[in-house]
Coordinates of C-alpha atoms in Angstrom, one line a residue:
Chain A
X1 CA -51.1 -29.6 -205.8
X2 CA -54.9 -30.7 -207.4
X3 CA -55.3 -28.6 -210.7
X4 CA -57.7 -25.2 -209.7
X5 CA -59.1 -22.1 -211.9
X6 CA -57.6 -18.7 -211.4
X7 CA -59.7 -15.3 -210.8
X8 CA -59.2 -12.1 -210.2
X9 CA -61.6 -10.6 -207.7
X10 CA -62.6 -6.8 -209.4
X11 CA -63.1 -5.0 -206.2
X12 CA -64.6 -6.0 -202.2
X13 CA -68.1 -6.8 -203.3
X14 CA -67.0 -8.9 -206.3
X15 CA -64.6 -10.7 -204.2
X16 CA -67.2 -11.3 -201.6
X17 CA -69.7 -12.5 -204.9
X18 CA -66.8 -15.1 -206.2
X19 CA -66.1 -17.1 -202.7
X20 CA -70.0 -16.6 -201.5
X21 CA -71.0 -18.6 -204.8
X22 CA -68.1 -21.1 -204.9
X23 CA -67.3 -23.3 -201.9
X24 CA -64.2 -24.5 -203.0
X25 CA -62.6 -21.1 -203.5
X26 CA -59.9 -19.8 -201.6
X27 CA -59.0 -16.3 -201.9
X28 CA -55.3 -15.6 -202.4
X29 CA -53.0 -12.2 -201.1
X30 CA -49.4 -12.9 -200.5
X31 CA -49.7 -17.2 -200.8
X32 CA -47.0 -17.9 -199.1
X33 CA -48.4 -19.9 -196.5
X34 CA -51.6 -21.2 -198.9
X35 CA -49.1 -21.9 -201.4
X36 CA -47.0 -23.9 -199.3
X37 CA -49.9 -25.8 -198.2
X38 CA -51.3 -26.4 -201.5
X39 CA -48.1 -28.2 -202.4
X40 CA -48.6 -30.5 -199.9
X41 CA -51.9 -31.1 -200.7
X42 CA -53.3 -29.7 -197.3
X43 CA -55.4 -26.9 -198.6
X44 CA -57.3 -28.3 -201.9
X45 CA -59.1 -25.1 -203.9
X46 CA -60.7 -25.7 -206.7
X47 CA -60.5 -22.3 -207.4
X48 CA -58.2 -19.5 -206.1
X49 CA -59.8 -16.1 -205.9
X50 CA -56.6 -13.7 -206.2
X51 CA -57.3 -10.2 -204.3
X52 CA -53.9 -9.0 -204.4
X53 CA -54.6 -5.8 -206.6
X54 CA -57.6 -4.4 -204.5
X55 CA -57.0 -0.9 -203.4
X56 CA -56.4 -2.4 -199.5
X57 CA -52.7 -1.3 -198.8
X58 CA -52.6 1.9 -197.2
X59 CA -52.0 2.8 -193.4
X60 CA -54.8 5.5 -192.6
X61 CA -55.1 7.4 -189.0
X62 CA -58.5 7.1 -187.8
X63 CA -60.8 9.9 -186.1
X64 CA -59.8 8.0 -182.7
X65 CA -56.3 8.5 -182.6
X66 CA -55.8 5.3 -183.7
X67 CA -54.8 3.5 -187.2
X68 CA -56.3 1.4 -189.6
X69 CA -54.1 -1.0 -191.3
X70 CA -55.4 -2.3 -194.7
X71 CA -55.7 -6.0 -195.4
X72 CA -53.4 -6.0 -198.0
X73 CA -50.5 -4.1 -196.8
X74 CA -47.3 -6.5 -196.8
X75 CA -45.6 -7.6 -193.5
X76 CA -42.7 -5.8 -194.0
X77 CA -44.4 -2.8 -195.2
X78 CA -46.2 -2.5 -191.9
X79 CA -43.4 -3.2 -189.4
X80 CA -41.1 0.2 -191.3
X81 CA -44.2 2.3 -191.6
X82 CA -42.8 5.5 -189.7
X83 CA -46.6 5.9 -187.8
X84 CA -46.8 2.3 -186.8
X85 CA -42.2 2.5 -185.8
X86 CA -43.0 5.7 -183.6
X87 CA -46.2 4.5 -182.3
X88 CA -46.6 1.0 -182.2
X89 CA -43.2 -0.5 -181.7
X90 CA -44.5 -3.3 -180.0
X91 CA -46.2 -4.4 -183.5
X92 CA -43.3 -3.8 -185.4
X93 CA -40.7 -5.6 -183.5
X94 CA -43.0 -8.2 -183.4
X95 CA -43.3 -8.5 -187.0
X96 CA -39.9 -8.7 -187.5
X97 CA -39.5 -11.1 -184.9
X98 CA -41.0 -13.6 -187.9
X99 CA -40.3 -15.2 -191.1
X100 CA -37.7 -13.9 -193.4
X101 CA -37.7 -10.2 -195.4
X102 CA -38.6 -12.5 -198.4
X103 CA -41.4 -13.7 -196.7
X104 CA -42.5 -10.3 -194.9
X105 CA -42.4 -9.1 -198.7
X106 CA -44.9 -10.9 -199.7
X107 CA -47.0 -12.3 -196.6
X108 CA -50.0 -9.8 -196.3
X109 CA -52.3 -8.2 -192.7
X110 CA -55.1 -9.9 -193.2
X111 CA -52.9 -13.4 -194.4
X112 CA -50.8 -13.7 -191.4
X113 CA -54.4 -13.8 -189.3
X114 CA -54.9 -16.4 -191.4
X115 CA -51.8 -18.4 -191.4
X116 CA -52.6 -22.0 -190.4
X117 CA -50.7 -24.1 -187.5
X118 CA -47.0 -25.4 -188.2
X119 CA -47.6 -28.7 -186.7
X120 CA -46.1 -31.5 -188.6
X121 CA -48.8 -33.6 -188.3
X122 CA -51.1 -30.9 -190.2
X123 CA -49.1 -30.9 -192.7
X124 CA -48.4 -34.6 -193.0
X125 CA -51.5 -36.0 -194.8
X126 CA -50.3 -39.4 -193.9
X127 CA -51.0 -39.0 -190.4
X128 CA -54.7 -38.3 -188.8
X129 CA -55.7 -34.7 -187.6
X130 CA -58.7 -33.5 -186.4
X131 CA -57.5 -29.6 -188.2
X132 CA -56.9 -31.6 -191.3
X133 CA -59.7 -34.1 -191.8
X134 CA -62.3 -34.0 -189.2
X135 CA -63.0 -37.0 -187.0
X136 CA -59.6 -38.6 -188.1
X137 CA -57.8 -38.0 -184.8
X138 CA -54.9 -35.8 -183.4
X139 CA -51.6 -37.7 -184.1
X140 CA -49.5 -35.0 -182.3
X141 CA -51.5 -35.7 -178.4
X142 CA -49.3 -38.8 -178.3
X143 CA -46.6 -38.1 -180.9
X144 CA -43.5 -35.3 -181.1
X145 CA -45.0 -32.6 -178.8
X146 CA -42.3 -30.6 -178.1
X147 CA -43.7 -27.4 -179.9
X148 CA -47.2 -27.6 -178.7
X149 CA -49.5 -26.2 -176.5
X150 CA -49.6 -25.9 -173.2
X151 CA -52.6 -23.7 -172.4
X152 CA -56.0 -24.3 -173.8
X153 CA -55.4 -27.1 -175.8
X154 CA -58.1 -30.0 -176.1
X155 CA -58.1 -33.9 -176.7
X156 CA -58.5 -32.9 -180.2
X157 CA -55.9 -30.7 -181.3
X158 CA -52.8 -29.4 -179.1
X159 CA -52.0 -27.1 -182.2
X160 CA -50.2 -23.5 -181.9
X161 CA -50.8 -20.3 -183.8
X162 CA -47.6 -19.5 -185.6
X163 CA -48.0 -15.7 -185.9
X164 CA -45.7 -13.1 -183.8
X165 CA -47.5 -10.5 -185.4
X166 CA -51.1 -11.7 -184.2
X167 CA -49.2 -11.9 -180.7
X168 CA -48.5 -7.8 -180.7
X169 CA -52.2 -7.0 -182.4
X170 CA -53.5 -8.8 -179.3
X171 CA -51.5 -7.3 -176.8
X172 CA -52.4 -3.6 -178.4
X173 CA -56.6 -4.8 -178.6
X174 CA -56.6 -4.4 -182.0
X175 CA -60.1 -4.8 -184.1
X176 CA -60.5 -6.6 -187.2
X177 CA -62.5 -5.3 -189.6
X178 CA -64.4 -7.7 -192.3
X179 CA -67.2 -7.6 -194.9
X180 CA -69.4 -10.4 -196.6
X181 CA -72.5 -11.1 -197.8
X182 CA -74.2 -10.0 -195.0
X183 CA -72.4 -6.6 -194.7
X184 CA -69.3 -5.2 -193.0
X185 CA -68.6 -5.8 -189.2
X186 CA -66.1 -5.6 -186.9
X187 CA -64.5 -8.6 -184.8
X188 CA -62.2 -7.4 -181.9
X189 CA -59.1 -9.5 -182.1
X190 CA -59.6 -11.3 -178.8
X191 CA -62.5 -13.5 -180.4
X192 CA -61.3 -13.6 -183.9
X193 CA -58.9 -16.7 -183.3
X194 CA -60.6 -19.7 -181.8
X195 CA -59.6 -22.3 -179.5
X196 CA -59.3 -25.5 -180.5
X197 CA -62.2 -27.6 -178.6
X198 CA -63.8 -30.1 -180.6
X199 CA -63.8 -27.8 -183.8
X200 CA -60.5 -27.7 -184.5
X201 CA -61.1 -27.4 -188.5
X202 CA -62.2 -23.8 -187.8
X203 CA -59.3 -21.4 -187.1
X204 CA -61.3 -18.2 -186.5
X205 CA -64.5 -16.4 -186.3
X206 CA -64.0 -15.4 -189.6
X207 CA -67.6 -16.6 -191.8
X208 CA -66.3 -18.7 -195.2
X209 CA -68.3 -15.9 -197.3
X210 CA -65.9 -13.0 -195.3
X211 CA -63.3 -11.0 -196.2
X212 CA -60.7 -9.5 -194.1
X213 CA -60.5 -5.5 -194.8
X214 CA -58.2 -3.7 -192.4
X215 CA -57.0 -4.2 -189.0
X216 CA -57.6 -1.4 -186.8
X217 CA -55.3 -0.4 -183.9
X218 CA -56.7 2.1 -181.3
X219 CA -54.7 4.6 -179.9
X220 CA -52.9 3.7 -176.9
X221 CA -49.7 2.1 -178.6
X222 CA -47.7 1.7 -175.7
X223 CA -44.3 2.6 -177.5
X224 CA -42.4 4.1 -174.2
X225 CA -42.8 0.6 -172.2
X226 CA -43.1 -2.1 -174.3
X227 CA -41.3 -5.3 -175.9
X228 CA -41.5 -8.6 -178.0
X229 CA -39.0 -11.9 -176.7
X230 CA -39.3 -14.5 -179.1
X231 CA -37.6 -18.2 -178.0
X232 CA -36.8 -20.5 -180.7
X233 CA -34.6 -23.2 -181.3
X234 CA -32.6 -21.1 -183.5
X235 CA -32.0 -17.5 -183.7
X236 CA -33.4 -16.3 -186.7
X237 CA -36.3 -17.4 -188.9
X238 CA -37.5 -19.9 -186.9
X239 CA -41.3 -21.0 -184.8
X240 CA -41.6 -19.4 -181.6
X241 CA -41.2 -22.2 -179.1
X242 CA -42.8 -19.1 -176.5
X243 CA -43.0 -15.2 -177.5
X244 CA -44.3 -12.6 -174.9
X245 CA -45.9 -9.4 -176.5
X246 CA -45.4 -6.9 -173.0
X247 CA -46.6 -3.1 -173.0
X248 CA -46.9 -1.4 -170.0
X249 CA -48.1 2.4 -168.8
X250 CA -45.9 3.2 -165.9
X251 CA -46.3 6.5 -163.6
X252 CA -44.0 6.7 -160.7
X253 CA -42.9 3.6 -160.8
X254 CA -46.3 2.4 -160.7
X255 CA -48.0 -0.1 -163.2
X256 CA -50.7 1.9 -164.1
X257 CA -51.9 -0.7 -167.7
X258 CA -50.3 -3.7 -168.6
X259 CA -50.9 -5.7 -171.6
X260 CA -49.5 -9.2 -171.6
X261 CA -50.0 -11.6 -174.5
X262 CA -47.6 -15.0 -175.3
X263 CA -47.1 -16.5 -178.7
X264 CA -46.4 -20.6 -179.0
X265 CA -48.4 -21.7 -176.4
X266 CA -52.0 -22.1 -177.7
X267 CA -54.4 -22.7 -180.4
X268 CA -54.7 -18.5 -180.7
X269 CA -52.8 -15.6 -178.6
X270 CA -53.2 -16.0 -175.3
X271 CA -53.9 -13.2 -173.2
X272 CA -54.9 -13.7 -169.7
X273 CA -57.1 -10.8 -168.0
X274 CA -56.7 -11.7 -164.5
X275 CA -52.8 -11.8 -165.1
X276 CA -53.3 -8.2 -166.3
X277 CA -55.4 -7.2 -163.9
X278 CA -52.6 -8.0 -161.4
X279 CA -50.2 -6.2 -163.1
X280 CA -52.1 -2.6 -162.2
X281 CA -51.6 -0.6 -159.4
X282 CA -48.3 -2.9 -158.7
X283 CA -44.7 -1.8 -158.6
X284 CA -43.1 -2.2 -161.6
X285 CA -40.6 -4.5 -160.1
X286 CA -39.6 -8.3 -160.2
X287 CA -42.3 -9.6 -157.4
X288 CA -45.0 -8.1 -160.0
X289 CA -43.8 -9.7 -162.9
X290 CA -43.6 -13.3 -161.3
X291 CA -47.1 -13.2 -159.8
X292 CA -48.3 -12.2 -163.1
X293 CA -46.3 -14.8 -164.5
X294 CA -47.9 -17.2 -162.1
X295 CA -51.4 -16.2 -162.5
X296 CA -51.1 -16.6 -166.3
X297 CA -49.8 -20.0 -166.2
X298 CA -51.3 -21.3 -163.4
X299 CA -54.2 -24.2 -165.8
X300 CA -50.9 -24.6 -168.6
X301 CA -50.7 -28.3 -169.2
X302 CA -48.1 -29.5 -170.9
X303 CA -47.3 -32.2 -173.2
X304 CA -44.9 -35.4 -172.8
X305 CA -42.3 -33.4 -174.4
X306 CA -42.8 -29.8 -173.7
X307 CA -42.7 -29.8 -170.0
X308 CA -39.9 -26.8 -170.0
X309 CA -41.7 -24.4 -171.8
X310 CA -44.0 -23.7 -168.8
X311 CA -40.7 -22.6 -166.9
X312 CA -39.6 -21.1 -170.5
X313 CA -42.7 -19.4 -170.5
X314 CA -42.7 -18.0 -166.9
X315 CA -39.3 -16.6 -167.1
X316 CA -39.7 -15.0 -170.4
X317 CA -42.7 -13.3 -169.3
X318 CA -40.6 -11.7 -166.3
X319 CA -37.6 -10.8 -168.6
X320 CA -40.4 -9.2 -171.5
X321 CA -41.9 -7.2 -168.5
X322 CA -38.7 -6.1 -167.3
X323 CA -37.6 -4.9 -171.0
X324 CA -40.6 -3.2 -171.0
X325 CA -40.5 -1.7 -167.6
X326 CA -36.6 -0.4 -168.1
X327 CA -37.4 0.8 -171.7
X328 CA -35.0 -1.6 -173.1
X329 CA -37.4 -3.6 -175.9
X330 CA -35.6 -6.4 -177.1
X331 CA -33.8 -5.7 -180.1
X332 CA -34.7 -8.3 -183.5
X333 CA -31.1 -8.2 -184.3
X334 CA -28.8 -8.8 -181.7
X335 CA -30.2 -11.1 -180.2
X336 CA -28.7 -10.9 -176.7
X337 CA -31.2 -11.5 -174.0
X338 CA -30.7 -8.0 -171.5
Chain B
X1 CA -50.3 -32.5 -210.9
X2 CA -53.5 -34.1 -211.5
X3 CA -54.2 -36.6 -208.6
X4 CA -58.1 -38.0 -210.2
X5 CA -59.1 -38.0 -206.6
X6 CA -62.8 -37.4 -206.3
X7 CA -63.4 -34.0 -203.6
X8 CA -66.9 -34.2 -202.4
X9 CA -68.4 -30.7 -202.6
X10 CA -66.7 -29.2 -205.0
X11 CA -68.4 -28.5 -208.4
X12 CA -67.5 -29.9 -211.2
X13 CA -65.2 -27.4 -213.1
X14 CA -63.8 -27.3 -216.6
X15 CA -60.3 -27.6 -216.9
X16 CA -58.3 -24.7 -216.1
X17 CA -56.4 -23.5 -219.0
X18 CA -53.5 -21.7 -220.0
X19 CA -52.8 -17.9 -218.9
X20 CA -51.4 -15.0 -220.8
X21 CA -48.7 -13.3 -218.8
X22 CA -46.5 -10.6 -219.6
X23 CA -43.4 -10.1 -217.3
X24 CA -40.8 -7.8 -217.7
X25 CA -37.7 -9.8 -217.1
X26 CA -33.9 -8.1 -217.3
X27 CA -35.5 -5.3 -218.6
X28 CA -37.1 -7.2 -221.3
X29 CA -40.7 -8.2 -222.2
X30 CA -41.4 -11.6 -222.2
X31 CA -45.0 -12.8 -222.8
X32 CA -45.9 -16.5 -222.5
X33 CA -49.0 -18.8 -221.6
X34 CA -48.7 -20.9 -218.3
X35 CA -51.2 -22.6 -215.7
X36 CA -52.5 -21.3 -213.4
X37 CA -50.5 -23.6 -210.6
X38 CA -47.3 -22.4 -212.5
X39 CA -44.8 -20.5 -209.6
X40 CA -42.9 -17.5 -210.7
X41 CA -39.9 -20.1 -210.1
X42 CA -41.0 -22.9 -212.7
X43 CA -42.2 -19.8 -215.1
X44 CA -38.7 -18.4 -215.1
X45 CA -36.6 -21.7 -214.9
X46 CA -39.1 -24.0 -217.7
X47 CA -40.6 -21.5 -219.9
X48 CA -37.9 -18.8 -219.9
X49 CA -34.9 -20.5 -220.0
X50 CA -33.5 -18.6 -216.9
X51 CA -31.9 -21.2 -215.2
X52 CA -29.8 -19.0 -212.8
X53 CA -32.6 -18.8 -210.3
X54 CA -32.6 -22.1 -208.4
X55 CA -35.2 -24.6 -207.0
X56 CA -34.2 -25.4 -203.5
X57 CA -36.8 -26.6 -201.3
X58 CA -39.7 -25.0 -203.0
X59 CA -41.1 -24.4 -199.5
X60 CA -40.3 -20.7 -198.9
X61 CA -37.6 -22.0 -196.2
X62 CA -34.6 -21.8 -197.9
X63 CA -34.1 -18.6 -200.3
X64 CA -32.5 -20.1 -203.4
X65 CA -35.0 -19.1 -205.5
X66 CA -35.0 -15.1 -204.5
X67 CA -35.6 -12.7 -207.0
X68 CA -36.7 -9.3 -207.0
X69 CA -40.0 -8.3 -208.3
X70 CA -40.9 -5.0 -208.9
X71 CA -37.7 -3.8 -206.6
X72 CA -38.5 -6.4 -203.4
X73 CA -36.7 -9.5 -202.9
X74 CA -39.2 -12.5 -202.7
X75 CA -39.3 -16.3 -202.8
X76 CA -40.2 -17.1 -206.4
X77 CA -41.3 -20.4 -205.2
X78 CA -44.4 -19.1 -203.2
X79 CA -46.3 -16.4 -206.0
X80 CA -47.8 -17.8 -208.7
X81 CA -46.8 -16.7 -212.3
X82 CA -50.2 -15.3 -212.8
X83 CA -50.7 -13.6 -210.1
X84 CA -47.1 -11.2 -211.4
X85 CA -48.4 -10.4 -214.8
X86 CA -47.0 -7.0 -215.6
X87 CA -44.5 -7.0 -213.1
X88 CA -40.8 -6.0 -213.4
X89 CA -38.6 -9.4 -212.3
X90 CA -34.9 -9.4 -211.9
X91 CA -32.7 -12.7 -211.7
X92 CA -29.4 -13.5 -210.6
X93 CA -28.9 -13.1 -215.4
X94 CA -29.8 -9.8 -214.7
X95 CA -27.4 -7.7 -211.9
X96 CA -24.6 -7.4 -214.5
X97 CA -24.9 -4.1 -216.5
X98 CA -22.9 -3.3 -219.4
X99 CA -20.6 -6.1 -219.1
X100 CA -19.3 -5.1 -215.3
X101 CA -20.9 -7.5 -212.5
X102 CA -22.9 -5.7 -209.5
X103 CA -21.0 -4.5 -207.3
X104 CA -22.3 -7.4 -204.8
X105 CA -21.2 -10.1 -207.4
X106 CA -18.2 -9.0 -207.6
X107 CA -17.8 -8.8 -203.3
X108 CA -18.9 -12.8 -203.6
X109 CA -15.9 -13.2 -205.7
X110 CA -13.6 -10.9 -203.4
X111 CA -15.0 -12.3 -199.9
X112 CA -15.0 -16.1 -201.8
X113 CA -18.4 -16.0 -200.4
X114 CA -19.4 -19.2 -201.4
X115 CA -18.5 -23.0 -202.0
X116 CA -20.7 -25.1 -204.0
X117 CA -22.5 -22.0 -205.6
X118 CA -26.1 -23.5 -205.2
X119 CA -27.7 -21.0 -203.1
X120 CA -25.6 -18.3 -204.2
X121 CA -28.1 -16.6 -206.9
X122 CA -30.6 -16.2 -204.6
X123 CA -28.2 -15.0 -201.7
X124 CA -27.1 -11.9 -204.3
X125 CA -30.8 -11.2 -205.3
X126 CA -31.2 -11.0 -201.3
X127 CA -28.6 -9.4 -200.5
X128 CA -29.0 -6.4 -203.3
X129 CA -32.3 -6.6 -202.0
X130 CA -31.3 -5.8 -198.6
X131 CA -29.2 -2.9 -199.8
X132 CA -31.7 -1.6 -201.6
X133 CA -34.2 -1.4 -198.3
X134 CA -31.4 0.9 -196.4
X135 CA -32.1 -1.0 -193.3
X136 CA -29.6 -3.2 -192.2
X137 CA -26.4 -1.7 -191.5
X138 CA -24.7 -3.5 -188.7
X139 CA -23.3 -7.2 -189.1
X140 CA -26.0 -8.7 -186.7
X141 CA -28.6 -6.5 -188.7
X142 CA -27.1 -7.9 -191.9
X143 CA -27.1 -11.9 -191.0
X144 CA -30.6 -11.0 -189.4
X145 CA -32.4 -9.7 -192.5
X146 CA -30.1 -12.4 -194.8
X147 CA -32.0 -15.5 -192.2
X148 CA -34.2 -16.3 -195.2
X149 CA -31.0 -17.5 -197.6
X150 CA -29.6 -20.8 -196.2
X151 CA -25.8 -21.5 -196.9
X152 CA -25.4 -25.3 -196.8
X153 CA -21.5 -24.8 -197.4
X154 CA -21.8 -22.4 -194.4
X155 CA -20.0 -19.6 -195.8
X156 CA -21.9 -17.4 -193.6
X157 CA -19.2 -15.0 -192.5
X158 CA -17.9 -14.2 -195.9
X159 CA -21.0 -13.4 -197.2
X160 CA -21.9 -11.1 -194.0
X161 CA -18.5 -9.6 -195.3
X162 CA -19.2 -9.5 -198.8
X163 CA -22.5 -7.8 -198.2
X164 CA -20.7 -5.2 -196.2
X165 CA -18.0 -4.5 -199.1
X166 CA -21.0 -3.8 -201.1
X167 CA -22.9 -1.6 -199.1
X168 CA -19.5 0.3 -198.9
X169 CA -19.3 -0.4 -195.0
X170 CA -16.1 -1.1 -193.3
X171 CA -15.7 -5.4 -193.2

C-alpha cells in the first residue's frame, strides 16, 4: 500500500468538491474490496475520501411503488430488510448468495457496483492487463481462463464482474441514481456497467467526479416466481463460475414477463432481451426454458479452459427458470440443487 | 509502506500524518494516534496490545481477524482504524464477563471445537456474531453464515455443534 491522506467528506456536495478537485482521490464506504486492492498495490489513492458517515443508509418507498435503496446501506442490511425480503426476494437471495456475513457487514449498495474484477491477473501487478495498466496487454486471453468470460468479452480483457447482487438489480431494472459536479442524474442499471472493448480501464458509466446516491428498484419485484442459482467451485463464499438471476410473471400457466440475467459470464450482467422476449407468451415449461437458454448463449465464446461453462450456463438457466416457475427459489443454505 | 515510486498525475502531497482516534474497546476508552493506512487489525494487535485477534491472510478471505464493531461481526483486516473512531469494538479479550467465559467459549471447550487454536478468536467473535443476528438456526444455515471463518485444522463439525450448544439448540 503507497502512503495517502485521509478525509472525511461533510456531506454529498462536499464529497462531490473533494474527488472533483483531486484526481488521485478515491472515495471510501465499506473498503473491503478497495482495501484489498490497495494492499496489493492495484488501486494507488493518494488520497482516500471516506463517505461512510453520510446520511445515505435508509430504505425509502418511492411515490411509484417502488424502493430507493441508499448508497450506503450495508449488504447485509439490505438483503434482511423486511420490504426488500417480502418484495424483492430475488435481490435478497442474491445478496446472500455472495461473500461472507463479515463481508456483507461492511461491503456497502453503491460499493458492490463498484467492486472490481477477481481475475488473477488484475490483481497480479507482475503480469500485463489492459484493466490494470492500459496498453500492457491481457495476460489471462492466453493464460488460466477457466473463470472467464464467455459472452462479450474482447481481445483486451476476458474479465468477469464478480457481483451476485448486481446480477438481481439487473434482472429487477433497477436505476442508479448519482450526483457530481454537473448535478444529479439517473443511470438505469443496464448501461451503468460497461463492456470491456478496448477500454477496459473503465468499469462503468459512472463520471470520476460522480457519486453513487441510491439504487432505485421499481415496483414489479417479482417475489412469487423468482430465484438466484449460483455455481462455484465450492459451496459457500466462493466466485460464481455462472449465477442466473430468474423472475417470472406467470398467468395460467402462461409466461406472461420474464426477466433473465447471468452472473460469471461477462465484463457486466448479462441480460439478453431477445432471450426474454422469448420467454413471453410461452408455457412455462421445459421447451421454453431451453430455447431461451439457447437464444441467450447462442454468440458465447469461450476460453481454452472454460468450454463447460457454456453447457453450465445453459442448464442452470433451465433449472433457475424452473425454480422460478414452481415457486421453489433456491435456498442460500442448503444448497441442494431441486 | 513507502514504495518512492514516482505516480504521474498525482499532486504532490505533504505527508500524511498521524490520526487521533478514540475507540471503545472491552468497554474501555482507548485513545491513540495512528496512520491513516493503519487497519483496525494492526491498530488493535500493535498499538493496543490486543493480541487475541489474529492476522491471517489480511485479505478479507479467511476470518481470523473478526471482531465486532458496534455489535456486527467484521473483518478487522479490511476498515481502516480511522475510519472507526468512536466506535464500540469487541475482541476475542473481551466475551468473558465477570470472570465466567461466553457461553460460546465455553461450547469451544465442550465441543473441542478446535486444534491448533489459530482461527479460533475470530471463529467465536463470528459465531456470537451470528447469534446475535437471530438468523441462522439450522445446521446448514449455521455452516452457511460461519463460510467467512476458515478452519485449517478442519474442525468444522464441532464448531457447527458448539455454535448450536450456544444458541441453546439441540446438537
Amino acid at each position: 500500500m503507497i502512503p495517502f491522506q485521509y478525509t472525511k467528506a461533510s456531506d454529498v456536495a462536499d464529497a462531490v468538491r473533494l474527488i472533483a478537485a483531486n484526481g488521485g482521490a478515491k472515495f471510501i464506504a465499506g473498503g473491503t474490496n478497495l482495501l484489498d486492492l490497495m494492499k496489493d498495490n492495484v488501486e494507488r489513492p493518494t488520497t482516500l475520501i471516506d463517505i461512510s458517515r453520510l446520511p445515505l443508509n435508509s430504505v425509502e418507498e418511492t411515490a411509484s411503488g417502488g424502493l430507493r435503496i441508499g448508497a450506503l446501506v450495508p449488504n447485509a442490511d439490505l438483503a434482511w430488510h423486511p420490504l426488500i425480503e417480502k418484495r424483492y426476494p430475488l435481490l435478497s437471495s442474491a445478496i446472500l448468495a455472495g461473500a461472507s456475513q463479515q463481508l456483507r457487514n461492511m461491503a456497502s449498495t453503491g460499493g458492490n457496483l463498484l467492486q472490481r474484477t477477481r481475475c488473477a491477473y488484475f490483481y497480479d501487478t507482475a503480469t500485463p492487463c489492459n484493466k490494470r495498466q492500459p496498453g500492457s496487454g491481457c495476460s489471462a486471453v492466453n493464460g488460466v481462463n477457466r473463470g472467464h468470460a464467455i459472452l462479450g468479452a474482447s481481445t483486451s480483457c476476458i474479465a468477469t464482474h464478480p457481483s451476485d447482487m448486481c446480477v438481481a438489480l439487473a434482472a429487477l431494472d433497477a436505476t442508479v441514481h448519482v450526483t457530481g459536479a454537473k448535478g444529479a442524474r439517473a443511470i438505469p442499471f443496464a448501461d451503468f456497467h460497461r463492456l470491456p472493448g478496448d477500454t477496459p480501464h473503465i468499469d462503468t458509466n459512472l463520471a470520476p467526479d460522480e457519486i453513487i446516491t441510491a439504487i432505485e428498484v421499481p415496483a414489479k419485484g417479482f417475489a412469487t416466481h423468482y430465484s438466484y442459482l449460483k455455481i462455484r467451485d465450492r459451496m459457500s463464499y466462493a466466485f460464481a463460475l455462472v449465477s442466473v438471476a430468474a423472475a417470472l410473471e406467470i398467468k395460467n400457466g402462461t409466461i406472461e414477463e420474464a426477466r433473465l440475467a447471468l452472473g460469471g459470464v461477462a465484463h457486466k450482467p448479462w441480460r439478453d432481451a431477445g432471450a426474454e422476449a422469448a420467454l413471453r407468451g410461452q408455457p412455462a415449461e421445459d421447451a421454453s426454458f431451453a430455447r431461451a437458454a439457447d437464444l441467450l448463449l447462442r454468440d458465447a465464446r469461450p476460453q481454452a479452459h472454460n468450454d463447460f461453462k457454456v453447457d453450465l450456463a445453459r442448464r442452470a438457466i433451465i433449472r433457475t427458470l424452473t425454480q422460478a416457475a414452481h415457486g421453489t427459489p433456491q435456498s442460500q443454505s442448503n444448497k441442494t440443487i431441486q | 509502506m513507502q514504495d518512492g515510486a514516482v505516480h504521474p498525475g498525482a499532486s504532490p502531497s505533504p505527508l500524511p500524518e498521524k490520526v487521533s482516534v478514540t475507540l471503545i474497546v472491552n468497554g474501555i476508552e482507548r485513545r491513540f494516534s495512528v496512520l491513516p493506512w493503519v487497519s483496525l487489525l494492526d491498530a488493535l494487535r500493535d498499538h493496543l496490545d490486543l493480541t487475541g485477534t489474529k492476522k491471517g491472510c489480511d485479505h478479507g478471505q479467511c476470518g481470523a481477524c473478526t471482531v465486532l464493531v458496534d455489535g456486527r461481526r467484521i473483518n478487522s483486516c479490511l476498515t481502516l482504524a480511522v475510519m472507526r473512531d468512536g466506535a464500540h469494538v469487541t475482541t476475542i479479550e473481551g466475551l468473558a464477563a465477570n470472570g465466567a467465559l461466553d457461553p460460546l467459549q465455553q461450547a469451544f471447550i465442550d465441543h473441542d471445537a478446535f486444534q491448533c487454536g489459530y482461527c479460533t478468536p475470530g471463529q467465536i467473535c463470528s459465531g456470537v456474531g451470528l447469534i446475535a443476528e437471530g438468523r441462522a438456526k439450522t445446521a446448514d444455515e449455521i455452516r452457511e453464515f460461519m463460510s467467512g471463518n476458515i478452519c485449517r485444522c478442519g474442525a468444522y463439525p464441532n464448531i457447527v455443534s458448539a455454535i448450536q450448544q450456544a444458541m441453546g439448540a439441540k446438537p
